[in-house]
Short mmCIF file of C-alpha atoms in Angstrom, two decimals:
data_model
loop_
_atom_site.label_atom_id
_atom_site.label_comp_id
_atom_site.label_asym_id
_atom_site.label_seq_id
_atom_site.Cartn_x
_atom_site.Cartn_y
_atom_site.Cartn_z
CA MET C 1 17.45 0.77 -4.80
CA TYR C 2 20.86 2.46 -5.87
CA GLY C 3 19.75 6.05 -7.57
CA TYR C 4 16.48 6.53 -5.61
CA LYS C 5 15.32 9.23 -3.41
CA SER C 6 16.13 8.05 -0.25
CA GLY C 7 13.06 7.82 2.11
CA HIS C 8 10.61 5.70 0.93
CA PHE C 9 12.05 2.49 1.11
CA ASN C 10 15.16 1.21 3.64
CA LEU C 11 16.33 -2.67 2.37
CA ILE C 12 18.44 -2.94 5.63
CA ASP C 13 15.39 -1.99 7.86
CA ALA C 14 13.44 -4.82 5.89
CA PHE C 15 16.04 -7.54 6.82
CA LYS C 16 16.30 -6.43 10.22
CA LYS C 17 12.71 -7.22 11.74
CA TYR C 18 14.38 -10.85 10.57
CA GLN C 19 16.67 -10.89 13.22
CA GLU C 20 14.54 -12.49 15.90
CA MET C 21 14.05 -15.44 13.85
CA ILE C 22 17.78 -16.42 14.21
CA ASN C 23 17.14 -16.96 17.97
CA SER C 24 13.30 -18.20 17.85
CA GLU C 25 13.64 -20.70 19.94
CA PHE C 26 14.36 -17.92 22.37
CA THR C 27 12.28 -15.28 21.24
CA GLY C 28 9.37 -17.34 20.13
CA VAL C 29 9.62 -15.87 16.37
CA ARG C 30 8.93 -18.72 14.17
CA ASN C 31 11.51 -19.11 11.96
CA HIS C 32 9.72 -19.95 8.95
CA LEU C 33 12.49 -19.05 6.66
CA ASN C 34 14.91 -21.61 8.35
CA ILE C 35 17.60 -18.56 8.48
CA SER C 36 20.09 -19.87 9.93
CA SER C 37 22.39 -16.24 9.74
CA ILE C 38 22.14 -12.93 7.71
CA LEU C 39 25.55 -10.84 6.76
CA PHE C 40 25.29 -7.42 6.10
CA GLY C 41 28.43 -6.00 4.39
CA GLN C 42 29.57 -3.46 2.17
CA ASN C 43 27.15 -3.31 -0.88
CA CYS C 44 25.47 -6.74 0.26
CA ILE C 45 23.40 -9.10 2.53
CA ILE C 46 23.93 -12.22 2.73
CA ILE C 47 21.48 -14.97 4.19
CA THR C 48 22.42 -18.33 4.72
CA LYS C 49 19.78 -21.04 5.48
CA ARG C 50 20.01 -23.95 7.58
CA ASN C 51 20.94 -27.18 6.62
CA GLN C 52 18.88 -30.25 7.87
CA GLU C 53 21.43 -30.89 10.59
CA GLN C 54 20.39 -27.59 12.08
CA ILE C 55 16.86 -27.37 11.29
CA ASP C 56 16.75 -30.52 13.35
CA TYR C 57 18.64 -28.74 16.63
CA PHE C 58 16.49 -26.37 16.56
CA ASN C 59 13.49 -27.74 16.51
CA ARG C 60 14.29 -29.32 20.13
CA GLU C 61 12.67 -27.86 23.21
CA TYR C 62 14.26 -24.68 24.84
CA ARG C 63 16.39 -26.10 27.37
CA PHE C 64 16.44 -22.78 29.76
CA ASN C 65 12.84 -22.57 29.55
CA GLY C 66 11.28 -21.06 32.73
CA CYS C 67 15.06 -19.84 34.14
CA VAL C 68 14.30 -16.41 33.15
CA ASP C 69 11.10 -15.66 34.60
CA ASP C 70 11.85 -12.22 35.22
CA ILE C 71 12.01 -11.51 30.77
CA TYR C 72 8.28 -10.40 29.99
CA HIS C 73 9.10 -7.83 26.71
CA PHE C 74 8.86 -11.35 24.18
CA GLU C 75 5.48 -12.13 25.46
CA GLN C 76 2.59 -11.31 24.25
CA PRO C 77 -1.43 -10.27 25.38
CA GLU C 78 -3.95 -12.81 24.56
CA VAL C 79 -5.55 -12.20 21.05
CA THR C 80 -8.39 -13.61 19.28
CA ASP C 81 -7.78 -15.08 15.86
CA LYS C 82 -9.11 -12.43 13.58
CA GLN C 83 -6.61 -9.96 15.87
CA LYS C 84 -3.98 -12.27 15.65
CA VAL C 85 -0.92 -11.43 12.54
CA ASP C 86 2.46 -12.33 12.51
CA VAL C 87 3.98 -9.96 10.78
CA TYR C 88 7.11 -12.25 10.09
CA GLN C 89 4.94 -14.53 7.94
CA GLU C 90 3.95 -12.56 4.84
CA SER C 91 4.93 -9.04 3.88
CA LEU C 92 3.04 -6.93 1.94
CA HIS C 93 4.48 -7.90 -1.17
CA GLU C 94 3.81 -11.24 -0.77
CA ILE C 95 0.25 -10.50 0.12
CA ALA C 96 -0.20 -8.33 -3.16
CA LYS C 97 1.60 -11.73 -5.23
CA ARG C 98 -0.66 -14.16 -3.46
CA THR C 99 -3.89 -12.21 -4.39
CA GLY C 100 -3.19 -11.42 -7.11
CA THR C 101 -2.90 -7.71 -7.30
CA ASP C 102 -0.97 -5.56 -9.88
CA LYS C 103 0.33 -3.37 -6.91
CA ALA C 104 3.07 -6.34 -6.99
CA GLU C 105 3.66 -5.88 -10.48
CA HIS C 106 3.98 -2.07 -10.28
CA LEU C 107 5.89 -2.29 -7.22
CA PHE C 108 4.22 -0.20 -5.25
CA SER C 109 3.50 -3.14 -2.55
CA LEU C 110 7.01 -3.00 -1.81
CA ILE C 111 6.71 0.63 -0.85
CA TYR C 112 3.21 0.57 1.17
CA ASP C 113 5.32 -2.14 3.26
CA SER C 114 8.25 0.48 4.46
CA LYS C 115 5.57 3.66 4.75
CA PHE C 116 2.73 1.48 6.61
CA SER C 117 4.37 -1.37 8.17
CA HIS C 118 4.18 0.53 11.56
CA LEU C 119 0.34 0.73 11.33
CA ARG C 120 -0.55 -3.28 10.18
CA ASN C 121 -1.47 -4.18 13.87
CA GLU C 122 -3.12 -0.51 14.71
CA LYS C 123 -7.04 -0.42 14.94
CA ILE C 124 -7.09 2.36 11.60
CA LYS C 125 -9.33 3.08 9.42
CA PHE C 126 -8.52 2.30 5.76
CA LEU C 127 -10.20 2.86 2.52
CA GLU C 128 -9.05 2.17 -1.13
CA ILE C 129 -11.41 3.84 -4.20
CA GLY C 130 -11.12 1.51 -7.43
CA LEU C 131 -11.95 -2.00 -6.76
CA TRP C 132 -11.92 -3.87 -10.03
CA LEU C 133 -11.53 -7.86 -9.27
CA GLY C 134 -11.13 -7.29 -5.54
CA SER C 135 -7.69 -8.27 -6.01
CA SER C 136 -6.48 -5.38 -3.63
CA ILE C 137 -9.46 -5.01 -1.34
CA ARG C 138 -8.74 -8.96 -0.33
CA MET C 139 -4.85 -7.70 -0.20
CA TRP C 140 -5.76 -4.63 2.32
CA VAL C 141 -8.12 -6.99 4.39
CA ASP C 142 -5.17 -9.38 5.27
CA TYR C 143 -2.33 -6.85 5.77
CA PHE C 144 -4.40 -4.73 7.86
CA ARG C 145 -6.23 -7.45 10.19
CA ASN C 146 -7.40 -5.16 12.88
CA ALA C 147 -8.25 -2.00 11.04
CA GLU C 148 -12.16 -0.95 10.09
CA ILE C 149 -11.88 -1.34 5.73
CA HIS C 150 -13.78 0.49 3.65
CA GLY C 151 -14.01 0.60 -0.54
CA ALA C 152 -15.53 2.39 -2.90
CA ASP C 153 -16.34 1.82 -6.78
CA ILE C 154 -18.14 3.37 -8.99
CA VAL C 155 -20.08 0.66 -10.06
CA THR C 156 -21.52 -1.95 -7.47
CA GLU C 157 -19.84 -6.02 -7.04
CA SER C 158 -23.19 -7.07 -9.10
CA GLU C 159 -22.70 -4.72 -11.75
CA MET C 160 -18.87 -5.25 -12.06
CA ILE C 161 -19.32 -9.06 -11.76
CA ASN C 162 -22.00 -8.54 -15.01
CA HIS C 163 -18.82 -6.06 -16.47
CA VAL C 164 -16.10 -8.76 -16.12
CA LYS C 165 -18.13 -11.27 -17.35
CA ASN C 166 -18.65 -9.54 -20.91
CA ILE C 167 -15.35 -9.21 -20.66
CA ASN C 168 -14.57 -12.91 -20.57
CA GLU C 169 -17.18 -13.43 -23.33
CA SER C 170 -15.95 -10.82 -25.60
CA GLN C 171 -11.79 -11.54 -25.28
CA ASN C 172 -11.50 -15.51 -23.90
CA LEU C 173 -10.57 -14.65 -20.26
CA ASN C 174 -11.53 -16.02 -17.61
CA LEU C 175 -11.14 -13.10 -14.87
CA VAL C 176 -12.95 -13.76 -11.81
CA VAL C 177 -14.39 -11.23 -8.95
CA ASN C 178 -13.93 -11.58 -5.54
CA TRP C 179 -14.58 -8.66 -3.47
CA GLY C 180 -15.35 -10.57 -0.44
CA ASN C 181 -17.89 -9.16 2.61
CA ASP C 182 -15.68 -7.87 5.04
CA PHE C 183 -15.33 -4.41 4.33
CA THR C 184 -17.67 -1.01 3.57
CA PHE C 185 -18.53 -0.79 0.39
CA THR C 186 -19.50 3.05 -1.04
CA GLN C 187 -20.41 3.48 -4.57
CA LEU C 188 -18.64 6.61 -5.54
CA ASN C 189 -18.09 8.29 -8.84
CA GLN C 190 -14.69 10.56 -8.79
CA GLU C 191 -16.20 13.11 -11.14
CA ASN C 192 -18.96 13.98 -8.72
CA SER C 193 -17.82 16.38 -6.16
CA GLU C 194 -21.09 15.64 -4.47
CA ASP C 195 -20.12 12.08 -4.24
CA TYR C 196 -17.27 12.47 -1.84
CA LYS C 197 -20.01 13.49 1.10
CA LYS C 198 -20.63 9.75 1.39
CA LEU C 199 -17.68 9.63 2.82
CA ASP C 200 -16.43 10.00 6.71
CA ASN C 201 -13.77 12.34 7.35
CA ASP C 202 -11.35 10.23 9.66
CA PHE C 203 -9.52 8.10 7.21
CA ASP C 204 -5.77 7.19 8.38
CA ILE C 205 -5.01 5.24 5.16
CA ILE C 206 -6.87 6.28 1.53
CA ILE C 207 -5.75 4.57 -1.41
CA GLU C 208 -6.69 6.24 -5.05
CA ASP C 209 -6.36 3.50 -7.20
CA GLY C 210 -9.71 4.12 -9.11
CA GLY C 211 -10.09 6.38 -12.65
CA HIS C 212 -6.50 7.40 -13.60
CA THR C 213 -8.21 10.68 -16.18
CA MET C 214 -6.47 14.12 -14.93
CA LEU C 215 -10.07 15.30 -13.87
CA GLN C 216 -10.81 12.32 -11.49
CA GLN C 217 -7.06 12.17 -9.70
CA GLN C 218 -7.15 15.73 -9.20
CA LEU C 219 -10.69 15.81 -8.38
CA SER C 220 -9.54 12.86 -6.05
CA ILE C 221 -6.28 15.35 -4.17
CA LYS C 222 -8.83 18.17 -3.92
CA ASN C 223 -11.34 15.97 -2.02
CA LEU C 224 -9.93 13.34 -0.16
CA ILE C 225 -7.44 15.45 1.45
CA ASN C 226 -10.12 16.66 4.07
CA LYS C 227 -11.13 13.55 4.51
CA ILE C 228 -7.90 12.25 6.56
CA ASN C 229 -6.93 12.57 9.84
CA SER C 230 -3.99 14.85 11.04
CA GLY C 231 -1.05 12.72 10.16
CA GLY C 232 -2.35 10.13 7.80
CA PHE C 233 -2.10 9.37 4.12
CA LEU C 234 -3.01 10.30 0.97
CA VAL C 235 -1.70 7.78 -1.84
CA ILE C 236 -2.55 8.80 -5.38
CA GLU C 237 -1.18 5.41 -7.48
CA ASP C 238 -1.09 5.31 -11.31
CA VAL C 239 0.69 8.75 -11.48
CA HIS C 240 2.55 7.91 -14.55
CA THR C 241 -1.02 8.27 -16.85
CA SER C 242 -0.03 11.61 -16.68
CA ASN C 243 3.25 10.47 -18.88
CA LEU C 244 1.33 9.26 -21.82
CA VAL C 245 0.85 13.25 -23.27
CA HIS C 246 4.64 12.60 -24.41
CA ASN C 247 4.30 9.61 -26.26
CA PRO C 248 4.32 10.72 -29.37
CA SER C 249 2.52 7.34 -30.99
CA THR C 250 -0.44 7.79 -29.16
CA SER C 251 -3.58 9.69 -30.43
CA ASN C 252 -5.81 10.09 -28.64
CA GLN C 253 -4.99 10.59 -24.48
CA ILE C 254 -7.91 8.90 -23.37
CA TYR C 255 -6.60 10.33 -19.53
CA GLY C 256 -7.45 13.81 -20.61
CA ALA C 257 -3.39 14.75 -20.02
CA THR C 258 -2.07 17.84 -21.96
CA SER C 259 1.37 19.57 -21.69
CA ASP C 260 0.40 22.02 -18.88
CA ASN C 261 -2.65 19.87 -16.97
CA THR C 262 -0.96 16.60 -15.58
CA THR C 263 -1.80 15.63 -12.23
CA LEU C 264 2.46 14.89 -12.22
CA GLN C 265 2.85 18.68 -12.78
CA LEU C 266 0.31 19.64 -10.13
CA LEU C 267 1.82 17.03 -7.41
CA GLU C 268 5.41 19.33 -8.56
CA ASP C 269 3.41 22.44 -7.83
CA LEU C 270 2.19 21.10 -4.57
CA LYS C 271 5.27 20.24 -3.27
CA ASN C 272 6.87 23.66 -4.11
CA LYS C 273 3.48 25.56 -2.77
CA LYS C 274 3.30 27.42 -6.29
CA MET C 275 0.38 26.47 -9.11
CA SER C 276 2.35 27.13 -12.27
CA SER C 277 -0.86 26.36 -14.65
CA GLN C 278 -4.36 27.50 -14.97
CA ASN C 279 -5.37 24.38 -16.88
CA TYR C 280 -5.68 21.99 -13.66
CA PHE C 281 -9.26 20.68 -12.52
CA ILE C 282 -8.80 22.84 -9.38
CA ASN C 283 -8.27 26.37 -8.62
CA GLN C 284 -5.59 28.55 -7.29
CA ILE C 285 -8.16 28.96 -4.19
CA GLU C 286 -8.50 25.50 -3.45
CA PHE C 287 -4.86 24.68 -4.60
CA ASP C 288 -3.70 26.99 -1.75
CA ASN C 289 -5.68 25.91 0.50
CA ILE C 290 -4.60 22.35 -0.30
CA CYS C 291 -1.11 23.68 0.33
CA LYS C 292 -1.81 24.75 3.63
CA ILE C 293 -2.89 21.36 5.09
CA ILE C 294 0.01 19.21 3.75
CA ASP C 295 3.09 18.23 5.66
CA THR C 296 5.14 16.41 2.31
CA ILE C 297 4.67 14.99 -0.80
CA GLU C 298 7.14 12.28 -2.24
CA ILE C 299 6.57 10.98 -5.49
CA ILE C 300 8.36 7.68 -6.34
CA LYS C 301 8.71 6.15 -9.50
CA THR C 302 9.77 2.74 -9.31
CA GLN C 303 11.99 0.06 -11.97
CA LYS C 304 9.12 -0.54 -13.38
CA ASP C 305 8.50 2.97 -14.65
CA SER C 306 5.24 3.18 -12.56
CA ILE C 307 4.23 6.66 -10.36
CA THR C 308 3.28 7.01 -6.85
CA CYS C 309 2.47 9.46 -4.90
CA ILE C 310 2.46 9.27 -0.90
CA ILE C 311 0.85 12.97 0.55
CA LYS C 312 0.67 13.26 4.09
CA LYS C 313 -1.42 15.93 5.64
CA ILE C 314 -0.38 17.83 9.03
#
């Protein structure tokens, strides 16, 4: 992670969560990775895996059971299967790879895990815009087991299935739509400001992964920031579509990017609280109103040259 701005991903903290695995017979945290030890050194983390002899030895019954009855902080309250989450079982990035969402390819899932893991077991209200095949909404359902999950798209599931069927036939592909039925769906056109009124006003996290045009992204920023609770997060994904305007081989800018209207430039202006162009899809008054309720803006570029933005509301 050298060369990146600090704050969006802490590798040391990511590995610290595995320390209780090492003494699993006391902590009760299953050591499914068979880690023997973790050594933190200069510019390195050294992980040693258990050999078969160690695996056999530590699968014994803990010999001091019952001798430490006054230790309660490792005990967990009884929960239902729906609520039960083993945070050591799968990280968000592992779930992303399993469900097949491109958030793993862009490395966004690594970033979001570091940002939202403290909310993983909480009863939050979550929304993702842009469902496509359903891979990412399946990821969020598996990650936030106790959350109220919402999803939105410009088309319904049946319309998406027909759309994907046509793509498969024309391009000889085998794409499969799998939205599932364990979230609340809202049909939403990002370019229609009236449609945003269909959404509730009390979300803790909103992920905007719908249309990636400058118009769609900027109208989403303007309308969705008001749908988030205080201290909540608005994520604008795939901001790298702003950079296509700088590609001389691109003759047709399908994302509507020009030299002075990109979402990336707008986000930088919001960080600096100074509007540098009049060609955005929001006006000066709307810009000033957004600035008043934003706490922080992180624009994060991954090693894949993909860009996501995490906006925290005051």
